[in-house]
C-alpha cells in the first residue's frame, strides 16, 4: 500500500464517527475520464494498489476475478465497465477500493484515488439532471468548491448488477388492517424495489419517499392531514422505516425530527441500512431509533417490522 493510500485509510478509520452529524465524507476517485466519482467512506475498508487477480470461469459481467483478502475470497469489480464502458481503457485501473456493505465485501477497481472531502447532506442532491446512462448507478451528486460536480455511486445498484437482485421468498401476511399503513424512505432504487417486494408479500400498505428531506415534507403533510381530521396518527401510521445515508437529509437527522414532533408520538422508527457496524447502530440508538435492521435479508426485515405493524 502506498503512503498516499495509507493516509487515506487512516482518515477513513478516524472519521467514521461523523455518522449522525448530517455530514458525509466522500472518497473521491477517477475512472480515467474527466468526471469525478465518489463513494461514502463509511463503506470503505481499505485502499490499495491493484493486487494480482485470479481469473475464474463464468464470472458475471464486470467481475475481473477474485483475490484472497486476509483469508477471505472476494470478487473484484471493474467500475469502468459499469459506469462508463465506452469511454476508457479499463486496463489502467491501478487502484482497488475494498468496500463492505449489506454483508458483502468486494474490491472496486479504479484509475486512482484523490482525497476525502466532507460535505453537508443538504448539499448532496438527487441526480435529476444526470444523463440516463449514468443515472441508474448514481445515487447523488454534490459540488466541489471549484464548481466541479462529484457523482456519488449507488453501490447497491452496482452489486445488484453483479449478483442479481435479491430473491424475495413467500412471507406470511402480517394481517394488518387495511386502514393502517407504514412509511419508508430510501434513496436507492434497488433498495426501494426490495422493500416494496417484502411489503407486498406481507400485505402492508405503504407510502414512500426517495430522500430524507422529501420524507420529512411528506410525513409533515400526513400529520397535518390527520390532525386536521382530529384523528390520532399513530392509529393509522404504524411504522416509519428510514435509510441511514440519503441526499439532502440523512436518516439520523430525519429520526431526530420525527422523535421531536409530538404528532408522531408512539410511532416507531426502524433504521434499515447497509451500514450495519456497531458504531452505526449506536448512533441510531442515540437519536431514538426503535430498531436497526441491516440490508438486505427479506426474512429479517419482515421479522423486524411485523411486531410493530401488529401492535
mmCIF file of N, CA and C in Angstrom, residues 183-292:
data_model
loop_
_atom_site.group_PDB
_atom_site.id
_atom_site.type_symbol
_atom_site.label_atom_id
_atom_site.label_comp_id
_atom_site.label_asym_id
_atom_site.label_seq_id
_atom_site.Cartn_x
_atom_site.Cartn_y
_atom_site.Cartn_z
ATOM 1 N N UNK A 183 -44.611 3.875 6.442
ATOM 2 C CA UNK A 183 -43.910 4.823 5.576
ATOM 3 C C UNK A 183 -42.446 4.396 5.517
ATOM 4 N N UNK A 184 -41.853 4.433 4.326
ATOM 5 C CA UNK A 184 -40.418 4.144 4.231
ATOM 6 C C UNK A 184 -39.729 5.127 3.299
ATOM 7 N N UNK A 185 -38.429 5.302 3.527
ATOM 8 C CA UNK A 185 -37.637 6.201 2.698
ATOM 9 C C UNK A 185 -36.288 5.570 2.425
ATOM 10 N N UNK A 186 -35.862 5.613 1.161
ATOM 11 C CA UNK A 186 -34.547 5.111 0.761
ATOM 12 C C UNK A 186 -34.187 5.769 -0.562
ATOM 13 N N UNK A 187 -32.945 6.203 -0.702
ATOM 14 C CA UNK A 187 -32.541 6.875 -1.939
ATOM 15 C C UNK A 187 -32.134 5.900 -3.029
ATOM 16 N N UNK A 188 -31.968 4.629 -2.704
ATOM 17 C CA UNK A 188 -31.543 3.637 -3.693
ATOM 18 C C UNK A 188 -32.754 2.983 -4.348
ATOM 19 N N UNK A 189 -32.797 3.031 -5.670
ATOM 20 C CA UNK A 189 -33.891 2.396 -6.401
ATOM 21 C C UNK A 189 -33.923 0.903 -6.132
ATOM 22 N N UNK A 190 -32.745 0.283 -6.074
ATOM 23 C CA UNK A 190 -32.679 -1.155 -5.797
ATOM 24 C C UNK A 190 -33.289 -1.468 -4.439
ATOM 25 N N UNK A 191 -32.908 -0.681 -3.421
ATOM 26 C CA UNK A 191 -33.434 -0.915 -2.075
ATOM 27 C C UNK A 191 -34.946 -0.694 -2.029
ATOM 28 N N UNK A 192 -35.426 0.341 -2.698
ATOM 29 C CA UNK A 192 -36.879 0.607 -2.683
ATOM 30 C C UNK A 192 -37.646 -0.548 -3.310
ATOM 31 N N UNK A 193 -37.128 -1.095 -4.408
ATOM 32 C CA UNK A 193 -37.797 -2.237 -5.035
ATOM 33 C C UNK A 193 -37.839 -3.436 -4.107
ATOM 34 N N UNK A 194 -36.748 -3.667 -3.385
ATOM 35 C CA UNK A 194 -36.695 -4.816 -2.478
ATOM 36 C C UNK A 194 -37.640 -4.623 -1.293
ATOM 37 N N UNK A 195 -37.697 -3.402 -0.763
ATOM 38 C CA UNK A 195 -38.609 -3.128 0.345
ATOM 39 C C UNK A 195 -40.055 -3.318 -0.098
ATOM 40 N N UNK A 196 -40.389 -2.790 -1.258
ATOM 41 C CA UNK A 196 -41.752 -2.933 -1.778
ATOM 42 C C UNK A 196 -42.107 -4.408 -1.953
ATOM 43 N N UNK A 197 -41.164 -5.209 -2.430
ATOM 44 C CA UNK A 197 -41.434 -6.638 -2.611
ATOM 45 C C UNK A 197 -41.797 -7.301 -1.288
ATOM 46 N N UNK A 198 -41.074 -6.955 -0.223
ATOM 47 C CA UNK A 198 -41.384 -7.521 1.093
ATOM 48 C C UNK A 198 -42.739 -7.037 1.587
ATOM 49 N N UNK A 199 -43.003 -5.748 1.450
ATOM 50 C CA UNK A 199 -44.271 -5.204 1.950
ATOM 51 C C UNK A 199 -45.458 -5.765 1.187
ATOM 52 N N UNK A 200 -45.281 -5.981 -0.103
ATOM 53 C CA UNK A 200 -46.355 -6.611 -0.882
ATOM 54 C C UNK A 200 -46.589 -8.047 -0.416
ATOM 55 N N UNK A 201 -45.494 -8.747 -0.101
ATOM 56 C CA UNK A 201 -45.620 -10.136 0.359
ATOM 57 C C UNK A 201 -46.385 -10.218 1.676
ATOM 58 N N UNK A 202 -46.121 -9.262 2.584
ATOM 59 C CA UNK A 202 -46.765 -9.340 3.897
ATOM 60 C C UNK A 202 -48.064 -8.534 3.942
ATOM 61 N N UNK A 203 -48.473 -8.009 2.766
ATOM 62 C CA UNK A 203 -49.781 -7.336 2.608
ATOM 63 C C UNK A 203 -49.922 -6.114 3.508
ATOM 64 N N UNK A 204 -48.937 -5.211 3.399
ATOM 65 C CA UNK A 204 -48.979 -3.968 4.167
ATOM 66 C C UNK A 204 -49.023 -2.788 3.191
ATOM 67 N N UNK A 205 -49.938 -1.860 3.438
ATOM 68 C CA UNK A 205 -49.987 -0.646 2.641
ATOM 69 C C UNK A 205 -48.841 0.268 3.058
ATOM 70 N N UNK A 206 -48.398 1.115 2.138
ATOM 71 C CA UNK A 206 -47.247 1.955 2.428
ATOM 72 C C UNK A 206 -47.275 3.236 1.611
ATOM 73 N N UNK A 207 -46.554 4.217 2.095
ATOM 74 C CA UNK A 207 -46.191 5.411 1.344
ATOM 75 C C UNK A 207 -44.675 5.513 1.406
ATOM 76 N N UNK A 208 -44.070 6.192 0.433
ATOM 77 C CA UNK A 208 -42.619 6.185 0.365
ATOM 78 C C UNK A 208 -42.056 7.522 -0.089
ATOM 79 N N UNK A 209 -40.736 7.691 0.129
ATOM 80 C CA UNK A 209 -40.007 8.872 -0.323
ATOM 81 C C UNK A 209 -38.618 8.441 -0.759
ATOM 82 N N UNK A 210 -37.942 9.318 -1.505
ATOM 83 C CA UNK A 210 -36.644 8.984 -2.096
ATOM 84 C C UNK A 210 -35.445 9.580 -1.365
ATOM 85 N N UNK A 211 -35.676 10.500 -0.435
ATOM 86 C CA UNK A 211 -34.582 11.040 0.367
ATOM 87 C C UNK A 211 -35.150 11.608 1.655
ATOM 88 N N UNK A 212 -34.264 11.979 2.591
ATOM 89 C CA UNK A 212 -34.709 12.399 3.904
ATOM 90 C C UNK A 212 -35.538 13.666 3.892
ATOM 91 N N UNK A 213 -35.129 14.657 3.087
ATOM 92 C CA UNK A 213 -35.870 15.914 3.042
ATOM 93 C C UNK A 213 -37.265 15.699 2.475
ATOM 94 N N UNK A 214 -37.358 14.915 1.411
ATOM 95 C CA UNK A 214 -38.668 14.607 0.827
ATOM 96 C C UNK A 214 -39.532 13.838 1.820
ATOM 97 N N UNK A 215 -38.908 12.912 2.556
ATOM 98 C CA UNK A 215 -39.651 12.133 3.547
ATOM 99 C C UNK A 215 -40.227 13.030 4.630
ATOM 100 N N UNK A 216 -39.427 13.978 5.123
ATOM 101 C CA UNK A 216 -39.897 14.857 6.185
ATOM 102 C C UNK A 216 -41.053 15.736 5.708
ATOM 103 N N UNK A 217 -40.964 16.224 4.478
ATOM 104 C CA UNK A 217 -42.075 17.001 3.905
ATOM 105 C C UNK A 217 -43.347 16.158 3.833
ATOM 106 N N UNK A 218 -43.219 14.935 3.332
ATOM 107 C CA UNK A 218 -44.391 14.065 3.189
ATOM 108 C C UNK A 218 -44.965 13.680 4.552
ATOM 109 N N UNK A 219 -44.091 13.386 5.506
ATOM 110 C CA UNK A 219 -44.566 12.996 6.835
ATOM 111 C C UNK A 219 -45.295 14.151 7.512
ATOM 112 N N UNK A 220 -44.794 15.370 7.348
ATOM 113 C CA UNK A 220 -45.489 16.518 7.925
ATOM 114 C C UNK A 220 -46.857 16.718 7.291
ATOM 115 N N UNK A 221 -46.941 16.516 5.981
ATOM 116 C CA UNK A 221 -48.232 16.634 5.305
ATOM 117 C C UNK A 221 -49.213 15.575 5.802
ATOM 118 N N UNK A 222 -48.717 14.353 5.999
ATOM 119 C CA UNK A 222 -49.565 13.286 6.535
ATOM 120 C C UNK A 222 -50.061 13.663 7.930
ATOM 121 N N UNK A 223 -49.134 14.132 8.771
ATOM 122 C CA UNK A 223 -49.506 14.500 10.142
ATOM 123 C C UNK A 223 -50.514 15.645 10.155
ATOM 124 N N UNK A 224 -50.302 16.627 9.295
ATOM 125 C CA UNK A 224 -51.237 17.761 9.227
ATOM 126 C C UNK A 224 -52.629 17.304 8.822
ATOM 127 N N UNK A 225 -52.692 16.375 7.889
ATOM 128 C CA UNK A 225 -53.995 15.894 7.407
ATOM 129 C C UNK A 225 -54.760 15.175 8.509
ATOM 130 N N UNK A 226 -54.091 14.296 9.229
ATOM 131 C CA UNK A 226 -54.774 13.566 10.300
ATOM 132 C C UNK A 226 -55.117 14.482 11.469
ATOM 133 N N UNK A 227 -54.235 15.467 11.739
ATOM 134 C CA UNK A 227 -54.527 16.430 12.805
ATOM 135 C C UNK A 227 -55.741 17.275 12.446
ATOM 136 N N UNK A 228 -55.848 17.659 11.199
ATOM 137 C CA UNK A 228 -56.998 18.444 10.732
ATOM 138 C C UNK A 228 -58.292 17.663 10.900
ATOM 139 N N UNK A 229 -58.222 16.355 10.705
ATOM 140 C CA UNK A 229 -59.409 15.496 10.831
ATOM 141 C C UNK A 229 -59.616 15.008 12.264
ATOM 142 N N UNK A 230 -58.798 15.539 13.202
ATOM 143 C CA UNK A 230 -58.893 15.183 14.626
ATOM 144 C C UNK A 230 -58.737 13.682 14.847
ATOM 145 N N UNK A 231 -57.808 13.079 14.104
ATOM 146 C CA UNK A 231 -57.540 11.655 14.242
ATOM 147 C C UNK A 231 -56.132 11.455 14.800
ATOM 148 N N UNK A 232 -55.954 10.412 15.567
ATOM 149 C CA UNK A 232 -54.632 10.095 16.114
ATOM 150 C C UNK A 232 -53.807 9.388 15.043
ATOM 151 N N UNK A 233 -52.728 10.023 14.617
ATOM 152 C CA UNK A 233 -51.910 9.489 13.531
ATOM 153 C C UNK A 233 -51.379 8.101 13.854
ATOM 154 N N UNK A 234 -51.022 7.859 15.114
ATOM 155 C CA UNK A 234 -50.411 6.578 15.480
ATOM 156 C C UNK A 234 -51.373 5.400 15.320
ATOM 157 N N UNK A 235 -52.650 5.678 15.224
ATOM 158 C CA UNK A 235 -53.614 4.591 14.992
ATOM 159 C C UNK A 235 -53.538 4.086 13.553
ATOM 160 N N UNK A 236 -53.066 4.927 12.648
ATOM 161 C CA UNK A 236 -53.041 4.588 11.222
ATOM 162 C C UNK A 236 -51.614 4.350 10.710
ATOM 163 N N UNK A 237 -50.694 5.279 11.032
ATOM 164 C CA UNK A 237 -49.304 5.115 10.618
ATOM 165 C C UNK A 237 -48.594 4.297 11.693
ATOM 166 N N UNK A 238 -48.285 3.044 11.378
ATOM 167 C CA UNK A 238 -47.796 2.108 12.387
ATOM 168 C C UNK A 238 -46.269 2.039 12.483
ATOM 169 N N UNK A 239 -45.573 2.507 11.452
ATOM 170 C CA UNK A 239 -44.118 2.336 11.433
ATOM 171 C C UNK A 239 -43.506 3.259 10.386
ATOM 172 N N UNK A 240 -42.314 3.786 10.695
ATOM 173 C CA UNK A 240 -41.529 4.557 9.731
ATOM 174 C C UNK A 240 -40.179 3.863 9.579
ATOM 175 N N UNK A 241 -39.851 3.471 8.352
ATOM 176 C CA UNK A 241 -38.595 2.780 8.037
ATOM 177 C C UNK A 241 -37.684 3.763 7.318
ATOM 178 N N UNK A 242 -36.489 4.010 7.876
ATOM 179 C CA UNK A 242 -35.603 5.023 7.303
ATOM 180 C C UNK A 242 -34.258 4.418 6.925
ATOM 181 N N UNK A 243 -33.710 4.897 5.816
ATOM 182 C CA UNK A 243 -32.337 4.583 5.441
ATOM 183 C C UNK A 243 -31.407 5.492 6.252
ATOM 184 N N UNK A 244 -30.151 5.123 6.397
ATOM 185 C CA UNK A 244 -29.209 5.942 7.166
ATOM 186 C C UNK A 244 -28.640 7.075 6.320
ATOM 187 N N UNK A 245 -28.090 6.753 5.151
ATOM 188 C CA UNK A 245 -27.414 7.764 4.331
ATOM 189 C C UNK A 245 -28.280 8.105 3.128
ATOM 190 N N UNK A 246 -28.681 9.375 3.045
ATOM 191 C CA UNK A 246 -29.541 9.831 1.958
ATOM 192 C C UNK A 246 -29.189 11.267 1.603
ATOM 193 N N UNK A 247 -29.389 11.655 0.334
ATOM 194 C CA UNK A 247 -29.153 13.044 -0.052
ATOM 195 C C UNK A 247 -30.059 14.005 0.718
ATOM 196 N N UNK A 248 -29.554 15.207 0.931
ATOM 197 C CA UNK A 248 -30.276 16.345 1.499
ATOM 198 C C UNK A 248 -30.502 16.236 3.005
ATOM 199 N N UNK A 249 -30.882 15.073 3.496
ATOM 200 C CA UNK A 249 -31.043 14.869 4.932
ATOM 201 C C UNK A 249 -30.842 13.398 5.223
ATOM 202 N N UNK A 250 -29.945 13.076 6.154
ATOM 203 C CA UNK A 250 -29.709 11.665 6.431
ATOM 204 C C UNK A 250 -30.767 11.105 7.382
ATOM 205 N N UNK A 251 -30.740 9.799 7.569
ATOM 206 C CA UNK A 251 -31.763 9.147 8.376
ATOM 207 C C UNK A 251 -31.684 9.477 9.851
ATOM 208 N N UNK A 252 -30.493 9.849 10.322
ATOM 209 C CA UNK A 252 -30.333 10.205 11.735
ATOM 210 C C UNK A 252 -31.039 11.527 12.038
ATOM 211 N N UNK A 253 -30.833 12.513 11.185
ATOM 212 C CA UNK A 253 -31.489 13.800 11.384
ATOM 213 C C UNK A 253 -32.993 13.667 11.175
ATOM 214 N N UNK A 254 -33.395 12.889 10.179
ATOM 215 C CA UNK A 254 -34.819 12.647 9.971
ATOM 216 C C UNK A 254 -35.445 12.031 11.219
ATOM 217 N N UNK A 255 -34.762 11.069 11.820
ATOM 218 C CA UNK A 255 -35.285 10.444 13.039
ATOM 219 C C UNK A 255 -35.401 11.461 14.167
ATOM 220 N N UNK A 256 -34.412 12.355 14.297
ATOM 221 C CA UNK A 256 -34.495 13.411 15.315
ATOM 222 C C UNK A 256 -35.736 14.269 15.110
ATOM 223 N N UNK A 257 -36.018 14.632 13.859
ATOM 224 C CA UNK A 257 -37.215 15.434 13.567
ATOM 225 C C UNK A 257 -38.482 14.691 13.980
ATOM 226 N N UNK A 258 -38.550 13.417 13.623
ATOM 227 C CA UNK A 258 -39.739 12.620 13.928
ATOM 228 C C UNK A 258 -39.933 12.506 15.439
ATOM 229 N N UNK A 259 -38.860 12.197 16.133
ATOM 230 C CA UNK A 259 -38.944 11.960 17.572
ATOM 231 C C UNK A 259 -39.213 13.236 18.365
ATOM 232 N N UNK A 260 -38.902 14.396 17.795
ATOM 233 C CA UNK A 260 -39.130 15.654 18.498
ATOM 234 C C UNK A 260 -40.485 16.286 18.171
ATOM 235 N N UNK A 261 -41.252 15.651 17.292
ATOM 236 C CA UNK A 261 -42.563 16.159 16.889
ATOM 237 C C UNK A 261 -43.643 15.336 17.583
ATOM 238 N N UNK A 262 -44.429 15.980 18.435
ATOM 239 C CA UNK A 262 -45.437 15.280 19.245
ATOM 240 C C UNK A 262 -46.467 14.556 18.400
ATOM 241 N N UNK A 263 -46.692 14.995 17.182
ATOM 242 C CA UNK A 263 -47.692 14.350 16.326
ATOM 243 C C UNK A 263 -47.315 12.918 15.984
ATOM 244 N N UNK A 264 -46.004 12.580 16.087
ATOM 245 C CA UNK A 264 -45.543 11.226 15.753
ATOM 246 C C UNK A 264 -45.307 10.385 17.005
ATOM 247 N N UNK A 265 -45.784 10.864 18.129
ATOM 248 C CA UNK A 265 -45.611 10.124 19.372
ATOM 249 C C UNK A 265 -46.242 8.744 19.265
ATOM 250 N N UNK A 266 -45.488 7.735 19.691
ATOM 251 C CA UNK A 266 -45.999 6.365 19.652
ATOM 252 C C UNK A 266 -45.772 5.648 18.339
ATOM 253 N N UNK A 267 -45.142 6.317 17.357
ATOM 254 C CA UNK A 267 -44.874 5.687 16.056
ATOM 255 C C UNK A 267 -43.399 5.277 16.020
ATOM 256 N N UNK A 268 -43.100 3.999 15.960
ATOM 257 C CA UNK A 268 -41.695 3.551 15.985
ATOM 258 C C UNK A 268 -40.961 3.877 14.690
ATOM 259 N N UNK A 269 -39.658 4.085 14.828
ATOM 260 C CA UNK A 269 -38.778 4.320 13.689
ATOM 261 C C UNK A 269 -37.756 3.189 13.642
ATOM 262 N N UNK A 270 -37.685 2.509 12.506
ATOM 263 C CA UNK A 270 -36.713 1.439 12.299
ATOM 264 C C UNK A 270 -35.717 1.896 11.240
ATOM 265 N N UNK A 271 -34.430 1.785 11.541
ATOM 266 C CA UNK A 271 -33.398 2.153 10.571
ATOM 267 C C UNK A 271 -32.994 0.923 9.775
ATOM 268 N N UNK A 272 -33.037 1.053 8.441
ATOM 269 C CA UNK A 272 -32.750 -0.036 7.508
ATOM 270 C C UNK A 272 -31.564 0.410 6.669
ATOM 271 N N UNK A 273 -30.382 -0.154 6.927
ATOM 272 C CA UNK A 273 -29.185 0.415 6.327
ATOM 273 C C UNK A 273 -28.167 -0.641 5.958
ATOM 274 N N UNK A 274 -27.382 -0.339 4.911
ATOM 275 C CA UNK A 274 -26.243 -1.192 4.562
ATOM 276 C C UNK A 274 -25.074 -0.937 5.499
ATOM 277 N N UNK A 275 -25.149 0.139 6.283
ATOM 278 C CA UNK A 275 -24.115 0.463 7.261
ATOM 279 C C UNK A 275 -24.503 -0.159 8.583
ATOM 280 N N UNK A 276 -24.060 -1.377 8.819
ATOM 281 C CA UNK A 276 -24.577 -2.153 9.949
ATOM 282 C C UNK A 276 -23.545 -2.390 11.045
ATOM 283 N N UNK A 277 -22.509 -1.524 11.111
ATOM 284 C CA UNK A 277 -21.493 -1.690 12.145
ATOM 285 C C UNK A 277 -22.071 -1.318 13.505
ATOM 286 N N UNK A 278 -21.366 -1.716 14.562
ATOM 287 C CA UNK A 278 -21.801 -1.362 15.912
ATOM 288 C C UNK A 278 -21.846 0.145 16.108
ATOM 289 N N UNK A 279 -20.911 0.863 15.472
ATOM 290 C CA UNK A 279 -20.897 2.318 15.590
ATOM 291 C C UNK A 279 -22.156 2.927 14.996
ATOM 292 N N UNK A 280 -22.575 2.426 13.827
ATOM 293 C CA UNK A 280 -23.784 2.960 13.202
ATOM 294 C C UNK A 280 -25.030 2.600 13.996
ATOM 295 N N UNK A 281 -25.058 1.398 14.555
ATOM 296 C CA UNK A 281 -26.189 1.002 15.391
ATOM 297 C C UNK A 281 -26.274 1.887 16.640
ATOM 298 N N UNK A 282 -25.112 2.180 17.232
ATOM 299 C CA UNK A 282 -25.091 3.031 18.417
ATOM 300 C C UNK A 282 -25.575 4.436 18.085
ATOM 301 N N UNK A 283 -25.188 4.947 16.922
ATOM 302 C CA UNK A 283 -25.628 6.273 16.528
ATOM 303 C C UNK A 283 -27.140 6.283 16.301
ATOM 304 N N UNK A 284 -27.667 5.201 15.716
ATOM 305 C CA UNK A 284 -29.112 5.111 15.553
ATOM 306 C C UNK A 284 -29.826 5.148 16.892
ATOM 307 N N UNK A 285 -29.306 4.431 17.862
ATOM 308 C CA UNK A 285 -29.902 4.421 19.201
ATOM 309 C C UNK A 285 -29.854 5.800 19.830
ATOM 310 N N UNK A 286 -28.782 6.551 19.574
ATOM 311 C CA UNK A 286 -28.618 7.858 20.199
ATOM 312 C C UNK A 286 -29.654 8.870 19.722
ATOM 313 N N UNK A 287 -30.219 8.662 18.537
ATOM 314 C CA UNK A 287 -31.238 9.593 18.036
ATOM 315 C C UNK A 287 -32.645 9.049 18.231
ATOM 316 N N UNK A 288 -32.767 7.874 18.863
ATOM 317 C CA UNK A 288 -34.084 7.363 19.212
ATOM 318 C C UNK A 288 -34.644 6.285 18.322
ATOM 319 N N UNK A 289 -33.813 5.707 17.451
ATOM 320 C CA UNK A 289 -34.292 4.618 16.601
ATOM 321 C C UNK A 289 -34.778 3.455 17.480
ATOM 322 N N UNK A 290 -35.920 2.897 17.131
ATOM 323 C CA UNK A 290 -36.503 1.821 17.934
ATOM 324 C C UNK A 290 -35.943 0.447 17.578
ATOM 325 N N UNK A 291 -35.416 0.305 16.361
ATOM 326 C CA UNK A 291 -34.797 -0.954 15.938
ATOM 327 C C UNK A 291 -33.885 -0.656 14.759
ATOM 328 N N UNK A 292 -32.954 -1.566 14.496
ATOM 329 C CA UNK A 292 -31.978 -1.386 13.422
ATOM 330 C C UNK A 292 -31.894 -2.702 12.670
#
